[in-house]
């Protein structure tokens, strides 16, 4: 497993984009340490698995200074027998007053794909905002039926649902990377 550690200093803002598509296995652990007051990080991950891809993407964000902000947004679409696993933790240490941390993971599963996402909060301060959300599910069969009743093929209906699923996350990527991500996703 590859480990990445990023230190964010006082009033520094960083976007950390991660993109893994068909054919790429992923075993990555990302740790971000917000060490300076006013530091901000946005971790954005897009994952597309097919065949028997195995993806493991763990995140740890540690708030060590006052008024730090972290937003983790992960989205994955998995097909065939691919799988995705994530453990995401936000740790707000004593002294990190006014910290704001949020973790969100959404996985859309097709075929026999599997997904696991375990968000965690570790809070040692009182004056803060923190939260997490994780959803894993399959496309709504009624949505697919409706789209197909409007003349779309099964593949076109699935592609439209996947496009709608990914667009909000793509918009979080740095502007200069959005076009290439859309191209790789065939959107």
Coordinates of C-alpha atoms in Angstrom, one line a residue:
X1 CA 0.0 0.0 0.0
X2 CA 1.3 3.5 -0.9
X3 CA 1.1 6.1 1.9
X4 CA 0.9 9.8 1.2
X5 CA 1.2 12.5 3.9
X6 CA 0.4 16.1 3.3
X7 CA 1.0 19.0 5.8
X8 CA -1.2 22.1 5.4
X9 CA 0.3 25.3 7.0
X10 CA -1.3 28.5 8.3
X11 CA -4.0 29.9 5.9
X12 CA -2.9 27.5 3.2
X13 CA -5.7 26.0 1.0
X14 CA -5.2 22.8 -1.0
X15 CA -7.3 20.6 -3.2
X16 CA -6.1 17.0 -3.3
X17 CA -7.7 15.3 -6.4
X18 CA -7.6 11.5 -6.8
X19 CA -8.9 9.7 -9.9
X20 CA -8.8 6.0 -10.5
X21 CA -10.6 4.5 -13.5
X22 CA -11.1 1.1 -15.2
X23 CA -8.1 -1.1 -15.2
X24 CA -6.3 0.7 -12.3
X25 CA -6.1 -1.0 -9.0
X26 CA -5.7 1.3 -6.1
X27 CA -4.1 0.8 -2.7
X28 CA -3.6 4.2 -1.2
X29 CA -3.6 5.7 2.3
X30 CA -3.8 9.5 2.5
X31 CA -3.0 11.4 5.7
X32 CA -3.5 15.2 5.9
X33 CA -2.3 17.2 8.9
X34 CA -3.8 20.7 9.3
X35 CA -1.1 22.3 11.4
X36 CA -1.6 26.0 10.8
X37 CA -4.5 28.2 11.9
X38 CA -6.9 28.7 9.0
X39 CA -5.6 25.8 7.0
X40 CA -8.0 24.1 4.5
X41 CA -8.0 20.9 2.5
X42 CA -10.5 19.4 0.0
X43 CA -9.9 15.8 -0.7
X44 CA -11.8 14.7 -3.8
X45 CA -11.8 11.1 -5.1
X46 CA -13.5 9.6 -8.1
X47 CA -13.3 5.8 -8.6
X48 CA -14.5 3.6 -11.4
X49 CA -14.1 -0.1 -11.1
X50 CA -14.8 -2.9 -13.5
X51 CA -14.0 -6.5 -14.0
X52 CA -12.2 -7.6 -10.8
X53 CA -10.6 -4.3 -9.8
X54 CA -9.8 -4.0 -6.2
X55 CA -9.6 -0.5 -4.8
X56 CA -8.6 0.5 -1.2
X57 CA -8.5 4.2 -0.4
X58 CA -8.2 5.2 3.2
X59 CA -8.1 8.8 4.5
X60 CA -7.1 10.4 7.7
X61 CA -7.5 14.1 8.3
X62 CA -6.0 15.5 11.6
X63 CA -7.0 19.0 12.7
X64 CA -4.3 20.4 15.0
X65 CA -4.9 24.1 14.8
X66 CA -7.8 26.5 15.3
X67 CA -10.3 27.3 12.5
X68 CA -9.1 24.6 10.2
X69 CA -11.5 23.1 7.5
X70 CA -11.5 19.7 5.8
X71 CA -14.0 18.3 3.3
X72 CA -13.5 14.8 1.9
X73 CA -15.8 13.8 -1.0
X74 CA -15.5 10.3 -2.5
X75 CA -17.6 8.9 -5.3
X76 CA -17.3 5.5 -6.9
X77 CA -19.1 3.5 -9.6
X78 CA -18.4 -0.2 -9.6
X79 CA -19.3 -2.8 -12.1
X80 CA -18.8 -6.6 -12.6
X81 CA -17.1 -8.0 -9.6
X82 CA -14.9 -5.0 -8.7
X83 CA -14.8 -3.8 -5.1
X84 CA -14.0 -0.6 -3.2
X85 CA -13.1 -0.2 0.5
X86 CA -12.6 3.0 2.5
X87 CA -11.9 3.8 6.1
X88 CA -12.1 7.6 6.5
X89 CA -11.3 9.3 9.8
X90 CA -11.5 13.0 10.8
X91 CA -9.6 13.7 14.1
X92 CA -10.1 17.0 15.8
X93 CA -7.4 17.4 18.4
X94 CA -7.6 19.5 21.6
X95 CA -6.9 23.1 20.8
X96 CA -8.4 23.0 17.3
X97 CA -11.2 25.4 18.2
X98 CA -13.6 26.3 15.4
X99 CA -12.5 23.3 13.3
X100 CA -14.9 22.2 10.6
X101 CA -14.5 18.7 9.2
X102 CA -16.8 16.7 6.9
X103 CA -16.4 13.3 5.2
X104 CA -18.8 12.0 2.5
X105 CA -18.6 8.8 0.5
X106 CA -21.1 7.5 -2.1
X107 CA -20.8 4.3 -4.0
X108 CA -23.0 3.2 -6.9
X109 CA -22.9 -0.6 -7.5
X110 CA -23.8 -2.5 -10.7
X111 CA -23.8 -6.2 -11.3
X112 CA -22.0 -8.1 -8.5
X113 CA -19.7 -5.3 -7.4
X114 CA -19.1 -4.7 -3.7
X115 CA -18.4 -1.6 -1.6
X116 CA -17.5 -0.8 2.0
X117 CA -17.0 2.7 3.5
X118 CA -16.5 3.3 7.2
X119 CA -16.4 7.0 8.3
X120 CA -15.2 7.9 11.8
X121 CA -14.9 10.9 13.9
X122 CA -12.4 11.4 16.7
X123 CA -13.2 14.5 18.7
X124 CA -11.2 15.9 21.5
X125 CA -12.4 19.6 21.3
X126 CA -15.8 21.1 22.1
X127 CA -16.0 24.2 19.8
X128 CA -16.3 22.6 16.3
X129 CA -18.4 21.3 13.5
X130 CA -17.9 17.8 12.2
X131 CA -19.9 15.2 10.4
X132 CA -19.9 12.2 8.1
X133 CA -22.1 10.5 5.6
X134 CA -21.7 7.2 3.7
X135 CA -24.1 5.6 1.2
X136 CA -23.8 2.5 -0.9
X137 CA -26.5 1.3 -3.2
X138 CA -27.6 0.2 -6.6
X139 CA -29.4 2.3 -9.2
X140 CA -33.1 2.7 -8.7
X141 CA -34.8 0.3 -11.0
X142 CA -37.7 2.8 -11.5
X143 CA -35.3 5.4 -12.7
X144 CA -33.8 3.0 -15.2
X145 CA -37.3 1.9 -16.3
X146 CA -38.4 5.6 -16.7
X147 CA -35.4 6.5 -18.8
X148 CA -35.8 3.4 -21.0
X149 CA -39.5 4.2 -21.5
X150 CA -38.3 7.5 -23.0
X151 CA -36.4 5.7 -25.7
X152 CA -33.0 5.2 -24.1
X153 CA -31.2 1.9 -24.2
X154 CA -30.2 0.2 -21.0
X155 CA -26.6 1.3 -21.5
X156 CA -27.7 4.9 -22.3
X157 CA -29.9 5.0 -19.1
X158 CA -27.0 3.7 -17.0
X159 CA -24.6 6.3 -18.5
X160 CA -27.0 9.1 -17.7
X161 CA -27.4 8.0 -14.1
X162 CA -23.6 7.7 -13.7
X163 CA -23.0 11.1 -15.3
X164 CA -25.5 12.7 -12.9
X165 CA -23.8 10.9 -10.0
X166 CA -20.3 12.1 -10.9
X167 CA -20.8 15.7 -12.0
X168 CA -21.0 17.3 -8.5
X169 CA -17.7 15.7 -7.6
X170 CA -16.0 16.6 -10.9
X171 CA -16.9 20.3 -10.2
X172 CA -14.8 20.0 -7.0
X173 CA -11.6 19.1 -9.0
X174 CA -9.2 22.0 -9.9
X175 CA -10.5 23.8 -13.0
X176 CA -7.6 22.7 -15.2
X177 CA -8.2 19.0 -14.4
X178 CA -12.0 18.8 -15.0
X179 CA -11.9 18.5 -18.8
X180 CA -9.5 15.5 -18.7
X181 CA -11.5 13.8 -16.0
X182 CA -14.7 14.2 -18.0
X183 CA -12.9 12.8 -21.1
X184 CA -11.6 9.8 -19.2
X185 CA -15.1 9.1 -17.9
X186 CA -16.5 9.6 -21.4
X187 CA -19.0 12.3 -20.2

